[in-house]
Amino acid sequence: MSVADIAAHLRCPVCSEDVTAEPRRLVCVNGHSFDIAKQGHINLLNAGQPRNADSADMVAARLRWLETGAYTPILELVADMAGEGPGPLLDVGAGPGWYAGKLAARLHRPVIAADVSVPACRTAARLHPELGVVVADTWKGLPVRSGAIRTLVCIFAPRSPFEFTRVLEPGGQLVVVTPLPEHLARLRETAGLLGIDPDKDRRLADLAERGFTLVAEREHRATVTAEPARVADLIAMGPNAFHDHGDLTEAGDDLVPVEVAVKVTSWRRD
């Protein structure tokens, strides 16, 4: 996406006015200005990066794990549900852009990747120059124009139903990936990983009360095997990185079984 194309879908995080593209920056009518980084991403955080945002090490670990192919079936389910179309697709919590880049290539659609982590957005812009990459905080309000998005995907990321309703056009689509209880179950037991929120299903169902209608639901279950170093990456790429779970690389060369179990749901904005 060109800078002008990206700007056509964005708004100022300070005053909520539309932004326009100028050489090397975006500006709004009230004079708020946002530089375009040399890597190509745009920082639209109206504050510093949160302390729990992914670090550069977490981003690198995420890429190494995703490149194993263990989550490729999840990507395929999301792509099938999102489908091709002329409207823009927004990936919220996009991380280093692994899903967003592949969705853009498969669906032949313009894709905006948003994440609160500066290292993640820097990596996404470097690896996928075809994307529009924006540093943004879903909880504090997406810097996206109301009704500007045709499809929004949220893959293992925090959800803000109010913001999702606002940025999606009427009849627009929301695709959500959430873990099932057995996801990474063996690792949770042996490595003491953080548990899955027991209210996750209820909060997902709450979308029906926030202006969304459930259209489709599919599940994916598989047990994959991975080298201990890659399993260590799986642990290090998310919230578990902030806790000590031991050194899995000391387990030797034996492959480690990993349960992958997710639900993919598609919702229509009413």
PDB file of C-alpha atoms in Angstrom:
ATOM      1  CA  MET A   1       0.000   0.000   0.000  1.00  0.00           C
ATOM      2  CA  SER A   2       1.194   3.500  -0.773  1.00  0.00           C
ATOM      3  CA  VAL A   3       1.374   6.051   2.028  1.00  0.00           C
ATOM      4  CA  ALA A   4      -1.591   7.868   0.479  1.00  0.00           C
ATOM      5  CA  ASP A   5      -3.611   4.630   0.409  1.00  0.00           C
ATOM      6  CA  ILE A   6      -2.813   3.969   4.058  1.00  0.00           C
ATOM      7  CA  ALA A   7      -3.656   7.533   5.088  1.00  0.00           C
ATOM      8  CA  ALA A   8      -7.061   7.256   3.410  1.00  0.00           C
ATOM      9  CA  HIS A   9      -8.068   4.776   6.124  1.00  0.00           C
ATOM     10  CA  LEU A  10      -6.479   6.451   9.147  1.00  0.00           C
ATOM     11  CA  ARG A  11      -7.322   9.239  11.543  1.00  0.00           C
ATOM     12  CA  CYS A  12      -5.339  11.291  14.033  1.00  0.00           C
ATOM     13  CA  PRO A  13      -4.895   9.560  17.413  1.00  0.00           C
ATOM     14  CA  VAL A  14      -4.910  12.953  19.154  1.00  0.00           C
ATOM     15  CA  CYS A  15      -8.025  14.677  17.785  1.00  0.00           C
ATOM     16  CA  SER A  16      -9.640  11.954  15.612  1.00  0.00           C
ATOM     17  CA  GLU A  17      -9.575  14.103  12.465  1.00  0.00           C
ATOM     18  CA  ASP A  18      -8.660  12.467   9.161  1.00  0.00           C
ATOM     19  CA  VAL A  19      -4.991  12.453   8.213  1.00  0.00           C
ATOM     20  CA  THR A  20      -3.407  13.083   4.828  1.00  0.00           C
ATOM     21  CA  ALA A  21      -0.050  12.037   3.458  1.00  0.00           C
ATOM     22  CA  GLU A  22       2.857  14.404   2.968  1.00  0.00           C
ATOM     23  CA  PRO A  23       6.453  13.496   2.144  1.00  0.00           C
ATOM     24  CA  ARG A  24       7.718  11.364   5.056  1.00  0.00           C
ATOM     25  CA  ARG A  25       4.808  12.130   7.379  1.00  0.00           C
ATOM     26  CA  LEU A  26       1.060  12.123   7.996  1.00  0.00           C
ATOM     27  CA  VAL A  27      -0.705  15.284   9.166  1.00  0.00           C
ATOM     28  CA  CYS A  28      -4.202  16.287  10.246  1.00  0.00           C
ATOM     29  CA  VAL A  29      -6.013  19.625   9.890  1.00  0.00           C
ATOM     30  CA  ASN A  30      -5.121  20.531  13.474  1.00  0.00           C
ATOM     31  CA  GLY A  31      -1.415  20.281  12.782  1.00  0.00           C
ATOM     32  CA  HIS A  32      -0.664  16.992  14.497  1.00  0.00           C
ATOM     33  CA  SER A  33       2.145  15.305  12.597  1.00  0.00           C
ATOM     34  CA  PHE A  34       3.423  11.720  12.532  1.00  0.00           C
ATOM     35  CA  ASP A  35       6.678  10.756  10.870  1.00  0.00           C
ATOM     36  CA  ILE A  36       6.996   7.749   8.597  1.00  0.00           C
ATOM     37  CA  ALA A  37       9.917   5.610   9.788  1.00  0.00           C
ATOM     38  CA  LYS A  38      12.657   4.683   7.354  1.00  0.00           C
ATOM     39  CA  GLN A  39      11.420   1.080   7.499  1.00  0.00           C
ATOM     40  CA  GLY A  40       8.010   2.323   6.307  1.00  0.00           C
ATOM     41  CA  HIS A  41       5.825   1.984   9.403  1.00  0.00           C
ATOM     42  CA  ILE A  42       3.915   4.853  11.007  1.00  0.00           C
ATOM     43  CA  ASN A  43       3.823   5.363  14.772  1.00  0.00           C
ATOM     44  CA  LEU A  44       0.347   6.546  15.762  1.00  0.00           C
ATOM     45  CA  LEU A  45       0.628   5.859  19.477  1.00  0.00           C
ATOM     46  CA  ASN A  46      -0.511   8.904  21.385  1.00  0.00           C
ATOM     47  CA  ALA A  47       1.810   7.900  24.228  1.00  0.00           C
ATOM     48  CA  GLY A  48       4.827   5.725  24.862  1.00  0.00           C
ATOM     49  CA  GLN A  49       4.820   2.027  24.095  1.00  0.00           C
ATOM     50  CA  PRO A  50       3.234  -0.019  26.932  1.00  0.00           C
ATOM     51  CA  ARG A  51       5.670  -1.946  29.100  1.00  0.00           C
ATOM     52  CA  ASN A  52       4.080  -5.268  28.153  1.00  0.00           C
ATOM     53  CA  ALA A  53       4.445  -4.694  24.402  1.00  0.00           C
ATOM     54  CA  ASP A  54       6.476  -7.327  22.569  1.00  0.00           C
ATOM     55  CA  SER A  55      10.225  -6.775  22.720  1.00  0.00           C
ATOM     56  CA  ALA A  56      12.603  -7.329  19.812  1.00  0.00           C
ATOM     57  CA  ASP A  57      13.543 -10.731  21.277  1.00  0.00           C
ATOM     58  CA  MET A  58       9.879 -11.740  21.517  1.00  0.00           C
ATOM     59  CA  VAL A  59       9.278 -10.670  17.922  1.00  0.00           C
ATOM     60  CA  ALA A  60      12.246 -12.720  16.704  1.00  0.00           C
ATOM     61  CA  ALA A  61      11.028 -15.748  18.672  1.00  0.00           C
ATOM     62  CA  ARG A  62       7.545 -15.386  17.170  1.00  0.00           C
ATOM     63  CA  LEU A  63       8.911 -15.362  13.637  1.00  0.00           C
ATOM     64  CA  ARG A  64      11.040 -18.451  14.239  1.00  0.00           C
ATOM     65  CA  TRP A  65       8.045 -20.345  15.640  1.00  0.00           C
ATOM     66  CA  LEU A  66       5.676 -19.277  12.865  1.00  0.00           C
ATOM     67  CA  GLU A  67       8.198 -20.321  10.228  1.00  0.00           C
ATOM     68  CA  THR A  68       7.989 -23.917  11.498  1.00  0.00           C
ATOM     69  CA  GLY A  69       4.590 -24.099   9.793  1.00  0.00           C
ATOM     70  CA  ALA A  70       2.794 -25.276  12.931  1.00  0.00           C
ATOM     71  CA  TYR A  71       0.246 -22.464  12.644  1.00  0.00           C
ATOM     72  CA  THR A  72      -0.127 -22.526   8.849  1.00  0.00           C
ATOM     73  CA  PRO A  73      -3.498 -24.357   9.085  1.00  0.00           C
ATOM     74  CA  ILE A  74      -4.738 -21.468  11.234  1.00  0.00           C
ATOM     75  CA  LEU A  75      -3.676 -19.025   8.532  1.00  0.00           C
ATOM     76  CA  GLU A  76      -5.528 -21.095   5.938  1.00  0.00           C
ATOM     77  CA  LEU A  77      -8.742 -21.074   7.977  1.00  0.00           C
ATOM     78  CA  VAL A  78      -8.537 -17.307   8.421  1.00  0.00           C
ATOM     79  CA  ALA A  79      -7.886 -16.816   4.703  1.00  0.00           C
ATOM     80  CA  ASP A  80     -10.838 -19.035   3.773  1.00  0.00           C
ATOM     81  CA  MET A  81     -13.176 -17.095   6.042  1.00  0.00           C
ATOM     82  CA  ALA A  82     -11.898 -13.651   5.064  1.00  0.00           C
ATOM     83  CA  GLY A  83     -11.997 -14.373   1.342  1.00  0.00           C
ATOM     84  CA  GLU A  84     -11.016 -12.144  -1.537  1.00  0.00           C
ATOM     85  CA  GLY A  85     -12.561  -8.751  -1.993  1.00  0.00           C
ATOM     86  CA  PRO A  86     -11.851  -5.142  -2.894  1.00  0.00           C
ATOM     87  CA  GLY A  87     -12.146  -3.735   0.606  1.00  0.00           C
ATOM     88  CA  PRO A  88      -9.223  -3.264   2.991  1.00  0.00           C
ATOM     89  CA  LEU A  89      -8.359  -5.854   5.621  1.00  0.00           C
ATOM     90  CA  LEU A  90      -7.086  -4.792   9.053  1.00  0.00           C
ATOM     91  CA  ASP A  91      -5.007  -7.208  11.145  1.00  0.00           C
ATOM     92  CA  VAL A  92      -5.135  -6.088  14.791  1.00  0.00           C
ATOM     93  CA  GLY A  93      -2.311  -7.377  16.978  1.00  0.00           C
ATOM     94  CA  ALA A  94      -0.416  -8.265  13.814  1.00  0.00           C
ATOM     95  CA  GLY A  95       2.993  -8.708  15.434  1.00  0.00           C
ATOM     96  CA  PRO A  96       5.767  -9.028  12.841  1.00  0.00           C
ATOM     97  CA  GLY A  97       3.243  -9.302  10.008  1.00  0.00           C
ATOM     98  CA  TRP A  98       3.541 -13.029   9.303  1.00  0.00           C
ATOM     99  CA  TYR A  99      -0.217 -13.557   8.965  1.00  0.00           C
ATOM    100  CA  ALA A 100      -0.865 -10.150   7.386  1.00  0.00           C
ATOM    101  CA  GLY A 101       1.770 -10.615   4.695  1.00  0.00           C
ATOM    102  CA  LYS A 102       0.476 -14.031   3.714  1.00  0.00           C
ATOM    103  CA  LEU A 103      -3.148 -12.859   3.756  1.00  0.00           C
ATOM    104  CA  ALA A 104      -2.266  -9.982   1.425  1.00  0.00           C
ATOM    105  CA  ALA A 105      -0.591 -12.400  -0.996  1.00  0.00           C
ATOM    106  CA  ARG A 106      -3.339 -15.029  -0.878  1.00  0.00           C
ATOM    107  CA  LEU A 107      -6.361 -12.741  -0.944  1.00  0.00           C
ATOM    108  CA  HIS A 108      -5.008 -10.012  -3.246  1.00  0.00           C
ATOM    109  CA  ARG A 109      -6.344  -7.364  -0.891  1.00  0.00           C
ATOM    110  CA  PRO A 110      -4.843  -4.247   0.665  1.00  0.00           C
ATOM    111  CA  VAL A 111      -3.879  -5.084   4.249  1.00  0.00           C
ATOM    112  CA  ILE A 112      -3.133  -2.806   7.191  1.00  0.00           C
ATOM    113  CA  ALA A 113      -1.176  -4.415  10.035  1.00  0.00           C
ATOM    114  CA  ALA A 114      -1.501  -2.769  13.455  1.00  0.00           C
ATOM    115  CA  ASP A 115       0.375  -3.615  16.634  1.00  0.00           C
ATOM    116  CA  VAL A 116       1.325  -1.811  19.836  1.00  0.00           C
ATOM    117  CA  SER A 117       4.936  -3.037  19.629  1.00  0.00           C
ATOM    118  CA  VAL A 118       7.392  -0.801  17.790  1.00  0.00           C
ATOM    119  CA  PRO A 119       9.873  -3.676  17.190  1.00  0.00           C
ATOM    120  CA  ALA A 120       7.034  -5.790  15.763  1.00  0.00           C
ATOM    121  CA  CYS A 121       5.913  -3.038  13.387  1.00  0.00           C
ATOM    122  CA  ARG A 122       9.476  -2.282  12.370  1.00  0.00           C
ATOM    123  CA  THR A 123       9.942  -5.945  11.459  1.00  0.00           C
ATOM    124  CA  ALA A 124       6.595  -6.173   9.646  1.00  0.00           C
ATOM    125  CA  ALA A 125       7.371  -3.118   7.514  1.00  0.00           C
ATOM    126  CA  ARG A 126      10.838  -4.408   6.667  1.00  0.00           C
ATOM    127  CA  LEU A 127       9.700  -7.917   5.722  1.00  0.00           C
ATOM    128  CA  HIS A 128       6.424  -6.919   4.042  1.00  0.00           C
ATOM    129  CA  PRO A 129       6.695  -3.543   2.288  1.00  0.00           C
ATOM    130  CA  GLU A 130       3.366  -4.242   0.570  1.00  0.00           C
ATOM    131  CA  LEU A 131       1.563  -3.798   3.905  1.00  0.00           C
ATOM    132  CA  GLY A 132       0.442  -0.628   5.589  1.00  0.00           C
ATOM    133  CA  VAL A 133       2.013  -0.956   9.038  1.00  0.00           C
ATOM    134  CA  VAL A 134       0.830   1.156  11.965  1.00  0.00           C
ATOM    135  CA  VAL A 135       1.902   1.264  15.608  1.00  0.00           C
ATOM    136  CA  ALA A 136      -1.398   1.525  17.491  1.00  0.00           C
ATOM    137  CA  ASP A 137      -3.042   0.550  20.772  1.00  0.00           C
ATOM    138  CA  THR A 138      -6.410  -1.186  20.395  1.00  0.00           C
ATOM    139  CA  TRP A 139      -7.389  -0.422  23.985  1.00  0.00           C
ATOM    140  CA  LYS A 140      -6.768   3.312  23.648  1.00  0.00           C
ATOM    141  CA  GLY A 141      -8.590   3.586  20.324  1.00  0.00           C
ATOM    142  CA  LEU A 142      -7.523   2.488  16.869  1.00  0.00           C
ATOM    143  CA  PRO A 143      -6.315   5.390  14.678  1.00  0.00           C
ATOM    144  CA  VAL A 144      -8.622   4.152  11.919  1.00  0.00           C
ATOM    145  CA  ARG A 145     -11.512   6.063  10.370  1.00  0.00           C
ATOM    146  CA  SER A 146     -15.000   4.953  11.312  1.00  0.00           C
ATOM    147  CA  GLY A 147     -16.469   2.505   8.806  1.00  0.00           C
ATOM    148  CA  ALA A 148     -13.239   2.385   6.784  1.00  0.00           C
ATOM    149  CA  ILE A 149     -12.533  -1.354   7.053  1.00  0.00           C
ATOM    150  CA  ARG A 150     -14.224  -4.195   5.191  1.00  0.00           C
ATOM    151  CA  THR A 151     -12.603  -7.108   7.078  1.00  0.00           C
ATOM    152  CA  LEU A 152     -10.884  -7.161  10.458  1.00  0.00           C
ATOM    153  CA  VAL A 153      -8.892 -10.146  11.725  1.00  0.00           C
ATOM    154  CA  CYS A 154      -7.847 -10.677  15.335  1.00  0.00           C
ATOM    155  CA  ILE A 155      -5.525 -13.661  15.782  1.00  0.00           C
ATOM    156  CA  PHE A 156      -4.659 -14.504  19.405  1.00  0.00           C
ATOM    157  CA  ALA A 157      -4.893 -10.782  20.172  1.00  0.00           C
ATOM    158  CA  PRO A 158      -6.908  -8.636  22.608  1.00  0.00           C
ATOM    159  CA  ARG A 159     -10.326  -7.582  21.342  1.00  0.00           C
ATOM    160  CA  SER A 160     -12.136  -4.283  21.708  1.00  0.00           C
ATOM    161  CA  PRO A 161     -15.710  -4.851  20.456  1.00  0.00           C
ATOM    162  CA  PHE A 162     -16.533  -1.142  20.582  1.00  0.00           C
ATOM    163  CA  GLU A 163     -13.561  -0.219  18.397  1.00  0.00           C
ATOM    164  CA  PHE A 164     -14.146  -3.146  16.055  1.00  0.00           C
ATOM    165  CA  THR A 165     -17.754  -2.055  15.554  1.00  0.00           C
ATOM    166  CA  ARG A 166     -16.666   1.514  14.914  1.00  0.00           C
ATOM    167  CA  VAL A 167     -13.974   0.851  12.291  1.00  0.00           C
ATOM    168  CA  LEU A 168     -15.876  -1.829  10.357  1.00  0.00           C
ATOM    169  CA  GLU A 169     -18.301  -0.754   7.662  1.00  0.00           C
ATOM    170  CA  PRO A 170     -21.921  -1.940   8.052  1.00  0.00           C
ATOM    171  CA  GLY A 171     -21.991  -5.553   6.934  1.00  0.00           C
ATOM    172  CA  GLY A 172     -18.240  -5.791   7.433  1.00  0.00           C
ATOM    173  CA  GLN A 173     -16.584  -8.954   8.670  1.00  0.00           C
ATOM    174  CA  LEU A 174     -14.689  -9.818  11.847  1.00  0.00           C
ATOM    175  CA  VAL A 175     -12.582 -13.004  11.961  1.00  0.00           C
ATOM    176  CA  VAL A 176     -11.347 -14.056  15.409  1.00  0.00           C
ATOM    177  CA  VAL A 177      -8.911 -16.805  16.418  1.00  0.00           C
ATOM    178  CA  THR A 178      -9.045 -17.968  20.035  1.00  0.00           C
ATOM    179  CA  PRO A 179      -7.365 -20.920  21.786  1.00  0.00           C
ATOM    180  CA  LEU A 180      -9.401 -23.934  22.869  1.00  0.00           C
ATOM    181  CA  PRO A 181      -8.820 -25.359  26.378  1.00  0.00           C
ATOM    182  CA  GLU A 182      -6.472 -28.070  25.086  1.00  0.00           C
ATOM    183  CA  HIS A 183      -4.241 -25.609  23.196  1.00  0.00           C
ATOM    184  CA  LEU A 184      -0.633 -26.150  24.361  1.00  0.00           C
ATOM    185  CA  ALA A 185      -2.055 -28.278  27.203  1.00  0.00           C
ATOM    186  CA  ARG A 186       1.007 -30.465  27.678  1.00  0.00           C
ATOM    187  CA  LEU A 187       3.331 -27.474  27.713  1.00  0.00           C
ATOM    188  CA  ARG A 188       1.114 -25.689  30.209  1.00  0.00           C
ATOM    189  CA  GLU A 189       1.483 -28.661  32.522  1.00  0.00           C
ATOM    190  CA  THR A 190       5.171 -29.460  32.062  1.00  0.00           C
ATOM    191  CA  ALA A 191       6.534 -25.923  31.706  1.00  0.00           C
ATOM    192  CA  GLY A 192       4.073 -24.126  33.955  1.00  0.00           C
ATOM    193  CA  LEU A 193       2.754 -21.801  31.274  1.00  0.00           C
ATOM    194  CA  LEU A 194       0.045 -19.251  31.935  1.00  0.00           C
ATOM    195  CA  GLY A 195      -3.456 -20.719  31.783  1.00  0.00           C
ATOM    196  CA  ILE A 196      -6.151 -19.820  29.260  1.00  0.00           C
ATOM    197  CA  ASP A 197      -8.672 -17.268  30.491  1.00  0.00           C
ATOM    198  CA  PRO A 198     -11.711 -19.329  31.614  1.00  0.00           C
ATOM    199  CA  ASP A 199     -14.000 -16.486  30.502  1.00  0.00           C
ATOM    200  CA  LYS A 200     -12.619 -16.431  26.958  1.00  0.00           C
ATOM    201  CA  ASP A 201     -15.622 -18.224  25.426  1.00  0.00           C
ATOM    202  CA  ARG A 202     -18.074 -15.997  27.257  1.00  0.00           C
ATOM    203  CA  ARG A 203     -16.290 -12.849  26.116  1.00  0.00           C
ATOM    204  CA  LEU A 204     -16.235 -14.172  22.557  1.00  0.00           C
ATOM    205  CA  ALA A 205     -19.986 -14.804  22.724  1.00  0.00           C
ATOM    206  CA  ASP A 206     -20.440 -11.255  24.028  1.00  0.00           C
ATOM    207  CA  LEU A 207     -19.723 -10.036  20.491  1.00  0.00           C
ATOM    208  CA  ALA A 208     -23.352 -10.919  19.742  1.00  0.00           C
ATOM    209  CA  GLU A 209     -24.373  -8.206  22.208  1.00  0.00           C
ATOM    210  CA  ARG A 210     -21.985  -5.667  20.678  1.00  0.00           C
ATOM    211  CA  GLY A 211     -23.455  -5.469  17.194  1.00  0.00           C
ATOM    212  CA  PHE A 212     -22.118  -8.677  15.633  1.00  0.00           C
ATOM    213  CA  THR A 213     -23.839 -11.778  14.260  1.00  0.00           C
ATOM    214  CA  LEU A 214     -22.014 -15.111  14.204  1.00  0.00           C
ATOM    215  CA  VAL A 215     -21.761 -16.354  10.615  1.00  0.00           C
ATOM    216  CA  ALA A 216     -19.383 -19.321  10.763  1.00  0.00           C
ATOM    217  CA  GLU A 217     -17.308 -21.291  13.253  1.00  0.00           C
ATOM    218  CA  ARG A 218     -14.555 -23.831  12.653  1.00  0.00           C
ATOM    219  CA  GLU A 219     -12.031 -25.595  14.837  1.00  0.00           C
ATOM    220  CA  HIS A 220      -8.540 -26.885  14.177  1.00  0.00           C
ATOM    221  CA  ARG A 221      -6.848 -29.529  16.291  1.00  0.00           C
ATOM    222  CA  ALA A 222      -3.468 -31.120  15.649  1.00  0.00           C
ATOM    223  CA  THR A 223      -0.426 -32.358  17.506  1.00  0.00           C
ATOM    224  CA  VAL A 224       2.819 -31.186  15.965  1.00  0.00           C
ATOM    225  CA  THR A 225       6.390 -31.955  16.968  1.00  0.00           C
ATOM    226  CA  ALA A 226       9.113 -29.359  17.227  1.00  0.00           C
ATOM    227  CA  GLU A 227      12.722 -29.066  18.260  1.00  0.00           C
ATOM    228  CA  PRO A 228      13.249 -27.905  21.857  1.00  0.00           C
ATOM    229  CA  ALA A 229      14.707 -24.618  20.613  1.00  0.00           C
ATOM    230  CA  ARG A 230      11.561 -23.861  18.638  1.00  0.00           C
ATOM    231  CA  VAL A 231       9.334 -24.778  21.583  1.00  0.00           C
ATOM    232  CA  ALA A 232      11.398 -22.347  23.638  1.00  0.00           C
ATOM    233  CA  ASP A 233      10.548 -19.742  20.984  1.00  0.00           C
ATOM    234  CA  LEU A 234       6.848 -20.604  21.317  1.00  0.00           C
ATOM    235  CA  ILE A 235       7.061 -19.860  25.024  1.00  0.00           C
ATOM    236  CA  ALA A 236       9.193 -16.744  24.558  1.00  0.00           C
ATOM    237  CA  MET A 237       7.006 -15.100  21.919  1.00  0.00           C
ATOM    238  CA  GLY A 238       4.070 -14.192  24.183  1.00  0.00           C
ATOM    239  CA  PRO A 239       3.135 -13.253  27.755  1.00  0.00           C
ATOM    240  CA  ASN A 240       4.986 -16.303  29.064  1.00  0.00           C
ATOM    241  CA  ALA A 241       8.211 -14.526  28.126  1.00  0.00           C
ATOM    242  CA  PHE A 242       7.824 -12.427  31.274  1.00  0.00           C
ATOM    243  CA  HIS A 243       8.038 -15.560  33.465  1.00  0.00           C
ATOM    244  CA  ASP A 244      10.750 -18.173  34.055  1.00  0.00           C
ATOM    245  CA  HIS A 245       9.849 -21.581  32.626  1.00  0.00           C
ATOM    246  CA  GLY A 246      13.287 -23.160  32.606  1.00  0.00           C
ATOM    247  CA  ASP A 247      15.527 -23.887  29.633  1.00  0.00           C
ATOM    248  CA  LEU A 248      13.871 -26.280  27.191  1.00  0.00           C
ATOM    249  CA  THR A 249      17.018 -26.390  25.065  1.00  0.00           C
ATOM    250  CA  GLU A 250      18.522 -28.586  27.797  1.00  0.00           C
ATOM    251  CA  ALA A 251      16.038 -31.314  26.879  1.00  0.00           C
ATOM    252  CA  GLY A 252      18.378 -32.620  24.193  1.00  0.00           C
ATOM    253  CA  ASP A 253      17.514 -33.340  20.574  1.00  0.00           C
ATOM    254  CA  ASP A 254      14.208 -35.125  21.181  1.00  0.00           C
ATOM    255  CA  LEU A 255      11.249 -33.589  19.395  1.00  0.00           C
ATOM    256  CA  VAL A 256       8.613 -32.115  21.685  1.00  0.00           C
ATOM    257  CA  PRO A 257       4.887 -32.753  21.034  1.00  0.00           C
ATOM    258  CA  VAL A 258       2.786 -29.590  20.976  1.00  0.00           C
ATOM    259  CA  GLU A 259      -1.012 -29.545  20.891  1.00  0.00           C
ATOM    260  CA  VAL A 260      -2.523 -26.902  18.627  1.00  0.00           C
ATOM    261  CA  ALA A 261      -6.237 -26.363  19.235  1.00  0.00           C
ATOM    262  CA  VAL A 262      -8.038 -23.206  18.158  1.00  0.00           C
ATOM    263  CA  LYS A 263     -11.462 -21.879  17.256  1.00  0.00           C
ATOM    264  CA  VAL A 264     -11.888 -19.563  14.265  1.00  0.00           C
ATOM    265  CA  THR A 265     -15.121 -17.586  14.131  1.00  0.00           C
ATOM    266  CA  SER A 266     -16.495 -15.209  11.521  1.00  0.00           C
ATOM    267  CA  TRP A 267     -18.865 -12.395  12.528  1.00  0.00           C
ATOM    268  CA  ARG A 268     -20.879  -9.864  10.542  1.00  0.00           C
ATOM    269  CA  ARG A 269     -21.146  -6.300  11.770  1.00  0.00           C
ATOM    270  CA  ASP A 270     -24.861  -5.495  11.923  1.00  0.00           C
TER     271      ASP A 270
END
